Coordinates of C-alpha atoms in Angstrom, one line a residue:
Chain J
X1 CA 38.1 91.8 148.1
X2 CA 39.3 95.4 148.3
X3 CA 42.7 96.7 147.3
X4 CA 43.7 97.1 150.9
X5 CA 42.8 93.5 151.6
X6 CA 44.7 92.3 148.5
X7 CA 47.9 94.2 149.7
X8 CA 47.3 92.9 153.3
X9 CA 47.1 89.3 152.0
X10 CA 50.3 89.7 150.0
X11 CA 52.2 91.4 152.9
X12 CA 51.1 88.7 155.4
X13 CA 52.1 85.9 153.0
X14 CA 55.4 87.6 152.6
X15 CA 56.0 87.9 156.3
X16 CA 54.4 84.6 157.4
X17 CA 54.9 82.0 154.7
X18 CA 53.3 78.6 155.3
X19 CA 55.8 76.3 157.0
X20 CA 58.3 79.1 156.9
X21 CA 59.1 78.3 153.2
X22 CA 61.5 80.9 151.9
X23 CA 60.4 80.3 148.3
X24 CA 56.9 81.2 149.1
X25 CA 58.0 84.4 151.0
X26 CA 60.2 85.4 148.0
X27 CA 57.3 84.9 145.5
X28 CA 54.8 86.8 147.6
X29 CA 57.3 89.6 148.1
X30 CA 57.6 89.8 144.3
X31 CA 53.8 89.9 143.9
X32 CA 53.5 92.6 146.6
X33 CA 56.1 94.7 144.7
X34 CA 54.3 94.2 141.4
X35 CA 51.1 95.3 143.0
X36 CA 52.7 98.3 144.7
X37 CA 54.3 99.4 141.4
X38 CA 51.0 99.0 139.5
X39 CA 49.0 101.1 141.9
X40 CA 51.7 103.8 142.3
X41 CA 52.8 103.2 145.9
X42 CA 56.3 102.3 147.0
X43 CA 56.4 100.1 150.0
X44 CA 60.2 100.1 150.4
X45 CA 60.6 103.8 149.8
X46 CA 57.8 104.5 152.3
X47 CA 60.0 102.8 155.0
X48 CA 62.5 105.6 154.5
X49 CA 59.9 108.4 154.8
X50 CA 60.2 109.9 158.2
X51 CA 56.6 111.0 158.4
X52 CA 55.2 107.5 157.7
X53 CA 57.7 105.5 159.7
X54 CA 55.7 104.9 162.9
X55 CA 52.6 103.8 160.9
X56 CA 54.7 101.6 158.7
X57 CA 56.6 100.1 161.6
X58 CA 53.3 99.2 163.2
X59 CA 52.0 97.7 160.0
X60 CA 55.1 95.6 159.4
X61 CA 55.0 94.4 163.1
X62 CA 51.4 93.4 162.6
X63 CA 52.0 91.6 159.3
X64 CA 54.7 89.6 161.0
X65 CA 52.5 88.7 163.9
X66 CA 49.6 86.4 163.9
X67 CA 47.6 85.2 166.9
X68 CA 49.8 82.2 167.8
X69 CA 48.0 78.9 167.5
X70 CA 48.9 75.5 168.9
X71 CA 48.8 73.9 165.5
X72 CA 50.9 76.4 163.6
X73 CA 53.4 74.4 161.6
X74 CA 52.5 71.3 163.6
X75 CA 52.2 68.3 161.3
X76 CA 50.1 66.1 163.7
X77 CA 47.3 68.6 163.9
X78 CA 44.6 66.2 162.7
X79 CA 45.5 63.6 165.4
X80 CA 45.3 66.2 168.1
X81 CA 42.0 67.6 166.7
X82 CA 40.4 64.1 166.9
X83 CA 41.6 63.6 170.5
X84 CA 41.0 67.1 171.9
X85 CA 38.4 68.6 169.6
X86 CA 36.0 69.5 172.4
X87 CA 38.5 71.7 174.1
X88 CA 40.1 72.9 170.9
X89 CA 36.9 74.5 169.6
X90 CA 37.0 77.4 172.1
X91 CA 40.8 77.7 171.4
X92 CA 40.1 78.1 167.7
X93 CA 37.3 80.6 168.4
X94 CA 39.5 82.7 170.7
X95 CA 42.4 82.7 168.1
X96 CA 40.0 83.8 165.4
X97 CA 38.8 86.8 167.5
X98 CA 42.4 87.9 168.0
X99 CA 43.3 87.3 164.3
X100 CA 40.3 89.3 163.2
X101 CA 41.3 92.1 165.5
X102 CA 44.8 92.2 163.9
X103 CA 43.3 92.1 160.4
X104 CA 41.1 95.1 161.2
X105 CA 44.0 97.0 162.6
X106 CA 46.2 96.2 159.6
X107 CA 43.6 97.4 157.1
X108 CA 43.2 100.6 159.2
X109 CA 47.0 101.2 159.0
X110 CA 47.0 100.4 155.2
X111 CA 44.3 103.0 154.7
X112 CA 46.2 105.5 156.8
X113 CA 49.4 104.9 154.8
X114 CA 48.1 104.5 151.3
X115 CA 44.5 105.7 151.1
X116 CA 42.0 103.8 148.9
X117 CA 43.8 101.1 146.9
X118 CA 42.3 99.4 143.8
X119 CA 41.9 95.7 143.6
X120 CA 43.9 94.2 140.8
X121 CA 42.8 91.1 138.9
X122 CA 45.2 88.4 138.1
X123 CA 45.2 89.7 134.5
X124 CA 46.1 93.2 135.7
X125 CA 48.9 91.8 137.8
X126 CA 50.2 90.0 134.8
X127 CA 50.0 93.2 132.8
X128 CA 51.9 95.0 135.5
X129 CA 54.8 92.6 135.2
X130 CA 54.1 89.1 136.6
X131 CA 55.6 86.5 134.3
X132 CA 52.5 85.2 132.5
X133 CA 51.7 81.6 132.8
X134 CA 54.5 81.0 135.4
X135 CA 53.2 81.4 138.9
X136 CA 55.2 80.9 141.0
X137 CA 58.1 81.9 138.8
X138 CA 61.1 79.9 140.0
X139 CA 63.6 82.3 138.3
X140 CA 62.2 85.2 140.3
X141 CA 62.2 83.1 143.5
X142 CA 65.8 82.0 143.1
X143 CA 67.0 85.5 142.1
X144 CA 65.6 86.8 145.4
X145 CA 66.9 84.1 147.7
Chain K
X1 CA 39.9 75.1 189.2
X2 CA 40.7 75.5 185.5
X3 CA 42.3 79.0 185.9
X4 CA 44.6 78.1 188.8
X5 CA 45.5 74.7 187.5
X6 CA 46.0 76.0 184.0
X7 CA 48.4 78.7 185.3
X8 CA 50.3 76.0 187.2
X9 CA 50.6 73.7 184.2
X10 CA 51.7 76.6 182.0
X11 CA 54.5 77.4 184.4
X12 CA 55.4 73.7 184.6
X13 CA 56.2 73.8 180.9
X14 CA 56.7 70.2 180.0
X15 CA 54.3 67.3 180.1
X16 CA 56.1 65.4 182.9
X17 CA 56.4 68.6 185.0
X18 CA 52.7 69.4 184.4
X19 CA 51.7 65.9 185.5
X20 CA 53.8 66.2 188.6
X21 CA 52.4 69.7 189.4
X22 CA 48.9 68.5 188.9
X23 CA 49.5 65.4 191.1
X24 CA 51.0 67.6 193.8
X25 CA 47.8 69.8 193.6
X26 CA 45.8 66.7 194.3
X27 CA 44.4 66.3 190.7
X28 CA 43.6 62.9 189.3
X29 CA 45.6 62.3 186.2
X30 CA 44.6 60.9 182.9
X31 CA 46.5 57.9 181.5
X32 CA 49.5 59.3 179.8
X33 CA 50.4 59.1 176.1
X34 CA 52.9 60.7 173.7
X35 CA 50.1 62.6 172.0
X36 CA 49.3 64.3 175.3
X37 CA 52.9 65.2 175.7
X38 CA 52.8 66.9 172.3
X39 CA 49.6 68.7 173.2
X40 CA 51.1 70.1 176.4
X41 CA 54.3 71.2 174.5
X42 CA 52.5 73.0 171.7
X43 CA 50.0 74.6 174.1
X44 CA 52.6 75.9 176.4
X45 CA 54.6 77.2 173.5
X46 CA 51.5 79.0 172.3
X47 CA 50.7 80.5 175.7
X48 CA 54.3 81.8 176.0
X49 CA 54.1 83.5 172.6
X50 CA 50.9 85.4 173.6
X51 CA 51.7 89.1 174.1
X52 CA 50.1 92.3 173.0
X53 CA 51.5 93.7 169.7
X54 CA 49.3 96.8 169.2
X55 CA 50.7 100.1 170.3
X56 CA 49.1 101.1 173.7
X57 CA 47.3 104.1 172.1
X58 CA 45.9 102.1 169.1
X59 CA 42.1 101.9 168.9
X60 CA 42.0 98.2 169.4
X61 CA 44.5 98.0 172.3
X62 CA 42.0 97.4 175.1
X63 CA 40.1 94.8 172.9
X64 CA 43.4 93.1 172.2
X65 CA 44.2 92.7 175.9
X66 CA 40.7 91.3 176.6
X67 CA 41.0 88.9 173.6
X68 CA 44.4 87.7 174.7
X69 CA 43.1 86.9 178.2
X70 CA 40.1 85.0 176.7
X71 CA 42.5 83.0 174.5
X72 CA 44.8 82.3 177.5
X73 CA 41.8 80.9 179.5
X74 CA 40.8 78.7 176.6
X75 CA 44.4 77.4 176.3
X76 CA 44.5 76.8 180.1
X77 CA 41.3 74.8 179.9
X78 CA 42.9 72.7 177.1
X79 CA 46.0 72.0 179.2
X80 CA 43.8 70.9 182.2
X81 CA 41.8 68.6 179.9
X82 CA 45.0 67.0 178.6
X83 CA 46.5 66.3 182.0
X84 CA 43.5 65.9 184.4
X85 CA 41.1 63.0 184.5

């Protein structure tokens, strides 16, 4: 995984938490900020920079967006899969094509905004300020909510 | 048949309306079930959420439009499979 992919993963998890869990979004936002601080970029400050605003606006719109899928946050997915699997295969494939396209575009925007970014190991993230041994850290989460 | 009927079912929106629209179009209907109703609901919801998000001048904009259309067709085929025999 590259640094751009690492940041992309964090931003997407922040903007699109599983089952819309606020706690997960808060924790991923914290991780993204720790990463940004460690590699010397400022995501929030960049939002205020006039020169980078259009790119950043596009990036944030893309991280909030995913190819919508029939089973997103749908708890009976396995039941529907077993019943309609034959017709769902092309649906899954088409959704993947769209999602891959958006991932490629997000990485292009991250490179345009921040250049080459380093990948940080879990240890490096801990050294940069993640509370060691406590992930997710509930104090961080509740402070953010 | 899939394209036209899929569009019709998408516009119908609900399972009951989709079945009525299909019957009116002369399509033989599958036996109904609550699972099918869920499938129609989530598929229509997905179809209605499909919209381009890339700026028109982005390198991938044309590819995005083509991918969305392919996705829409796959979802239409799914809708037809759920409703039609």
